[in-house]
Short mmCIF file of C-alpha atoms in Angstrom, two decimals:
data_model
loop_
_atom_site.label_atom_id
_atom_site.label_comp_id
_atom_site.label_asym_id
_atom_site.label_seq_id
_atom_site.Cartn_x
_atom_site.Cartn_y
_atom_site.Cartn_z
CA UNK O 66 18.77 -62.01 -18.87
CA UNK O 67 15.54 -60.24 -19.74
CA UNK O 68 15.55 -56.48 -19.30
CA UNK O 69 12.87 -55.08 -17.00
CA UNK O 70 10.00 -53.30 -18.71
CA UNK O 71 10.63 -49.59 -19.20
CA UNK O 72 8.67 -47.76 -16.50
CA UNK O 73 8.50 -44.24 -15.24
CA UNK O 74 8.99 -43.32 -11.60
CA UNK O 75 5.95 -42.48 -9.47
CA UNK O 76 6.44 -38.76 -10.12
CA UNK O 77 6.36 -39.42 -13.90
CA UNK O 78 9.71 -37.79 -14.67
CA UNK O 79 12.51 -40.35 -14.41
CA UNK O 80 12.77 -43.94 -15.69
CA UNK O 81 13.73 -47.19 -14.03
CA UNK O 82 16.42 -47.74 -16.69
CA UNK O 83 17.92 -45.90 -19.66
CA UNK O 84 16.65 -46.71 -23.19
CA UNK O 85 20.13 -46.67 -24.69
CA UNK O 86 19.34 -46.30 -28.38
CA UNK O 87 17.03 -43.34 -27.75
CA UNK O 88 19.61 -41.87 -25.39
CA UNK O 89 22.37 -42.24 -28.02
CA UNK O 90 20.25 -40.38 -30.56
CA UNK O 91 19.75 -37.65 -27.98
CA UNK O 92 23.53 -37.46 -27.44
CA UNK O 93 24.09 -37.06 -31.18
CA UNK O 94 21.99 -33.89 -31.09
CA UNK O 95 24.64 -32.35 -28.81
CA UNK O 96 27.24 -32.94 -31.53
CA UNK O 97 24.95 -31.49 -34.21
CA UNK O 98 24.45 -28.13 -32.56
CA UNK O 99 28.13 -27.91 -31.64
CA UNK O 100 29.09 -28.44 -35.30
CA UNK O 101 26.81 -25.63 -36.44
CA UNK O 102 28.15 -23.20 -33.84
CA UNK O 103 31.81 -23.98 -34.58
CA UNK O 104 31.32 -23.52 -38.33
CA UNK O 105 30.33 -19.91 -37.67
CA UNK O 106 33.95 -19.03 -36.92
CA UNK O 107 34.93 -20.46 -40.29
CA UNK O 108 32.12 -18.57 -42.01
CA UNK O 109 33.21 -15.27 -40.46
CA UNK O 110 36.67 -15.54 -41.99
CA UNK O 111 35.28 -16.79 -45.31
CA UNK O 112 32.56 -14.15 -45.64
CA UNK O 113 34.96 -11.36 -44.68
CA UNK O 114 37.09 -12.21 -47.69
CA UNK O 115 34.36 -13.22 -50.15
CA UNK O 116 32.11 -10.21 -49.48
CA UNK O 117 34.94 -7.76 -48.67
CA UNK O 118 33.38 -7.04 -45.29
CA UNK O 119 34.58 -4.87 -42.45
CA UNK O 120 35.06 -6.25 -38.93
CA UNK O 121 31.74 -4.71 -37.90
CA UNK O 122 29.90 -6.33 -40.80
CA UNK O 123 31.39 -9.76 -40.10
CA UNK O 124 30.21 -9.51 -36.49
CA UNK O 125 26.66 -9.78 -37.84
CA UNK O 126 27.28 -13.51 -38.37
CA UNK O 127 27.45 -14.14 -34.63
CA UNK O 128 24.74 -11.55 -33.95
CA UNK O 129 22.25 -13.21 -36.30
CA UNK O 130 23.10 -16.60 -34.87
CA UNK O 131 22.66 -15.78 -31.20
CA UNK O 132 19.60 -13.63 -31.78
CA UNK O 133 17.97 -16.88 -32.89
CA UNK O 134 18.61 -18.30 -29.42
CA UNK O 135 17.37 -15.11 -27.77
CA UNK O 136 14.02 -15.07 -29.54
CA UNK O 137 13.28 -18.80 -29.74
CA UNK O 138 14.39 -20.32 -26.42
CA UNK O 139 11.18 -19.42 -24.54
CA UNK O 140 8.84 -20.57 -27.37
CA UNK O 141 10.81 -23.83 -27.48
CA UNK O 142 10.21 -24.35 -23.76
CA UNK O 143 6.50 -23.72 -24.34
CA UNK O 144 6.46 -26.42 -27.04
CA UNK O 145 8.06 -28.88 -24.60
CA UNK O 146 5.40 -28.08 -22.05
CA UNK O 147 2.50 -28.24 -24.51
CA UNK O 148 3.59 -31.28 -26.51
CA UNK O 149 6.68 -33.40 -25.77
CA UNK O 150 10.46 -33.46 -25.76
CA UNK O 151 10.43 -35.59 -28.89
CA UNK O 152 8.20 -33.15 -30.78
CA UNK O 153 10.44 -30.27 -29.76
CA UNK O 154 13.53 -32.10 -31.01
CA UNK O 155 11.88 -32.88 -34.35
CA UNK O 156 10.86 -29.23 -34.79
CA UNK O 157 14.44 -28.23 -34.02
CA UNK O 158 15.78 -30.60 -36.66
CA UNK O 159 13.32 -29.26 -39.26
CA UNK O 160 14.37 -25.66 -38.55
CA UNK O 161 18.02 -26.69 -38.65
CA UNK O 162 17.47 -28.30 -42.08
CA UNK O 163 15.52 -25.26 -43.30
CA UNK O 164 18.34 -22.93 -42.28
CA UNK O 165 20.94 -25.08 -44.04
CA UNK O 166 18.74 -25.17 -47.15
CA UNK O 167 18.59 -21.36 -47.22
CA UNK O 168 22.34 -21.32 -47.89
CA UNK O 169 21.68 -22.46 -51.46
CA UNK O 170 19.52 -19.52 -52.66
CA UNK O 171 21.78 -17.22 -50.63
CA UNK O 172 24.84 -18.51 -52.49
CA UNK O 173 23.19 -18.37 -55.90
CA UNK O 174 22.21 -14.73 -55.34
CA UNK O 175 25.44 -13.93 -53.41
CA UNK O 176 23.43 -12.03 -50.79
CA UNK O 177 25.07 -11.62 -47.39
CA UNK O 178 21.72 -10.74 -45.81
CA UNK O 179 20.24 -14.07 -46.87
CA UNK O 180 23.14 -15.91 -45.26
CA UNK O 181 22.39 -14.07 -42.03
CA UNK O 182 18.74 -15.11 -42.31
CA UNK O 183 19.82 -18.72 -42.83
CA UNK O 184 22.00 -18.57 -39.72
CA UNK O 185 19.10 -17.13 -37.72
CA UNK O 186 16.87 -20.05 -38.75
CA UNK O 187 19.61 -22.56 -37.92
CA UNK O 188 20.01 -20.99 -34.48
CA UNK O 189 16.26 -21.17 -33.95
CA UNK O 190 16.44 -24.90 -34.61
CA UNK O 191 19.37 -25.27 -32.23
CA UNK O 192 17.43 -23.42 -29.54
CA UNK O 193 14.70 -26.06 -29.81
CA UNK O 194 17.26 -28.86 -29.67
CA UNK O 195 19.18 -27.49 -26.68
CA UNK O 196 16.05 -26.60 -24.73
CA UNK O 197 14.75 -30.15 -25.07
CA UNK O 198 17.93 -32.23 -24.99
CA UNK O 199 19.70 -30.76 -21.97
CA UNK O 200 16.79 -31.50 -19.64
CA UNK O 201 15.68 -34.68 -21.39
CA UNK O 202 19.09 -36.34 -21.07
CA UNK O 203 18.91 -36.10 -17.28
CA UNK O 204 15.44 -37.69 -17.21
CA UNK O 205 16.12 -40.75 -19.38
CA UNK O 206 17.00 -43.11 -16.54
CA UNK O 207 17.07 -43.31 -12.73
CA UNK O 208 17.07 -40.04 -10.80
CA UNK O 209 20.36 -40.77 -9.03
CA UNK O 210 22.30 -41.02 -12.31
CA UNK O 211 20.76 -37.96 -14.01
CA UNK O 212 23.92 -35.83 -13.73
CA UNK O 213 26.02 -38.66 -15.14
CA UNK O 214 23.79 -38.91 -18.21
CA UNK O 215 24.06 -35.16 -18.83
CA UNK O 216 27.84 -35.41 -18.57
CA UNK O 217 27.86 -38.30 -21.05
CA UNK O 218 25.71 -36.29 -23.46
CA UNK O 219 28.01 -33.31 -23.22
CA UNK O 220 31.04 -35.39 -24.22
CA UNK O 221 29.53 -35.41 -27.74
CA UNK O 222 29.71 -31.60 -27.86
CA UNK O 223 33.49 -31.21 -28.42
CA UNK O 224 33.42 -33.98 -31.04
CA UNK O 225 30.79 -32.04 -33.00
CA UNK O 226 32.67 -28.76 -32.52
CA UNK O 227 35.95 -30.21 -33.84
CA UNK O 228 34.17 -31.82 -36.77
CA UNK O 229 32.51 -28.52 -37.70
CA UNK O 230 35.82 -26.65 -37.65
CA UNK O 231 37.74 -29.26 -39.64
CA UNK O 232 35.05 -29.81 -42.26
CA UNK O 233 34.40 -26.11 -42.66
CA UNK O 234 38.08 -25.20 -42.91
CA UNK O 235 39.15 -27.90 -45.36
CA UNK O 236 36.09 -27.66 -47.61
CA UNK O 237 35.45 -23.90 -47.68
CA UNK O 238 39.01 -22.63 -47.94
CA UNK O 239 41.06 -23.53 -51.01
CA UNK O 240 44.59 -22.64 -52.06
CA UNK O 241 43.18 -21.15 -55.26
CA UNK O 242 41.01 -18.63 -53.41
CA UNK O 243 41.90 -15.04 -54.14
CA UNK O 244 43.08 -12.93 -51.25
CA UNK O 245 41.33 -9.74 -50.22
CA UNK O 246 44.14 -7.70 -51.77
CA UNK O 247 43.89 -9.61 -55.05
CA UNK O 248 40.14 -9.08 -55.21
CA UNK O 249 40.48 -5.34 -54.77
CA UNK O 250 42.98 -5.22 -57.64
CA UNK O 251 40.76 -7.14 -60.09
CA UNK O 252 38.23 -5.67 -62.45
CA UNK O 253 34.64 -5.69 -61.23
CA UNK O 254 33.67 -8.64 -63.45
CA UNK O 255 36.72 -10.74 -62.50
CA UNK O 256 36.22 -10.02 -58.82
CA UNK O 257 32.53 -10.96 -59.06
CA UNK O 258 33.40 -14.36 -60.58
CA UNK O 259 35.99 -15.07 -57.89
CA UNK O 260 33.68 -13.98 -55.09
CA UNK O 261 30.83 -16.14 -56.40
CA UNK O 262 33.11 -19.19 -56.47
CA UNK O 263 34.25 -18.51 -52.92
CA UNK O 264 30.69 -18.01 -51.71
CA UNK O 265 29.48 -21.21 -53.35
CA UNK O 266 32.27 -23.17 -51.67
CA UNK O 267 30.31 -22.77 -48.42
CA UNK O 268 27.60 -25.11 -49.71
CA UNK O 269 29.24 -28.54 -49.55
CA UNK O 270 29.45 -28.76 -45.72
CA UNK O 271 25.79 -27.81 -45.51
CA UNK O 272 24.84 -30.46 -48.07
CA UNK O 273 26.45 -33.03 -45.81
CA UNK O 274 24.75 -31.51 -42.79
CA UNK O 275 21.32 -31.74 -44.43
CA UNK O 276 21.92 -35.42 -45.19
CA UNK O 277 22.87 -36.10 -41.56
CA UNK O 278 19.87 -34.14 -40.30
CA UNK O 279 17.45 -36.06 -42.52
CA UNK O 280 18.86 -39.32 -41.19
CA UNK O 281 18.57 -38.10 -37.60
CA UNK O 282 15.00 -36.92 -38.16
CA UNK O 283 13.94 -40.32 -39.52
CA UNK O 284 15.66 -42.23 -36.71
CA UNK O 285 14.16 -40.06 -33.98
CA UNK O 286 10.71 -40.00 -35.59
CA UNK O 287 10.54 -43.82 -35.66
CA UNK O 288 12.15 -44.41 -32.25
CA UNK O 289 10.03 -44.67 -29.11
CA UNK O 290 10.84 -41.98 -26.57
CA UNK O 291 9.42 -41.85 -23.03
CA UNK O 292 7.41 -38.75 -22.13
CA UNK O 293 9.19 -37.90 -18.83
CA UNK O 294 6.83 -34.97 -18.23
CA UNK O 295 5.52 -35.66 -14.77
CA UNK O 296 2.59 -37.56 -13.31
CA UNK O 297 0.03 -35.21 -14.87
CA UNK O 298 0.89 -36.37 -18.39
CA UNK O 299 2.70 -39.64 -17.77
CA UNK O 300 1.45 -43.08 -16.96
CA UNK O 301 3.12 -44.01 -13.67
CA UNK O 302 3.02 -47.73 -14.44
CA UNK O 303 4.43 -47.79 -17.95
CA UNK O 304 6.39 -45.50 -20.23
CA UNK O 305 4.32 -43.05 -22.25
CA UNK O 306 5.66 -42.85 -25.78
CA UNK O 307 6.17 -39.51 -27.55
#
């Protein structure tokens, strides 16, 4: 049976049917931002030991992360309005990749401040993704099933969160890591070597994340996405492609 042509509703927001491959890619974005957020809890424990931080200093991890949301959410909404949901998602993925990439110079220099900057950039990317994907998932199909699509998308969130915790915990933490007490009892040079090894162990999960993000960027960039931006910008007879 031939599928009906993809068309937008008269108001230009909803679709007559769901483009399932595009929708699946959108759902995967929910898992991606959940993985990044859940890895923060692992980083807090790891940084506290590797950098010998106080509880107040480790709280900067979450502060830097959520400040990214605070400052970028409104600009992300403006990008959706000015361009498209697809463009906003691609910008979010680029920022996400840039933030992950900043972990490498941060680890080589063992600078806690640079890690915080990297987390801020990652959060900025996630703000773009969440701003676009939450609304977009409800629009990619008939109006009456919009809530169902959002619920389906959100089922990917816990999968990403669990993956982030497991990957971060098993890769970053090793049995050979020195404890905080052992580090304080070492000489300055010995402690520096141990701390550098512990700091650099944060990199492998982010290497994997960059690879996944590159794949997602390519797939989304070459997949047709409907505009779903209303009758002012959408063709009411056929799907406008972003």
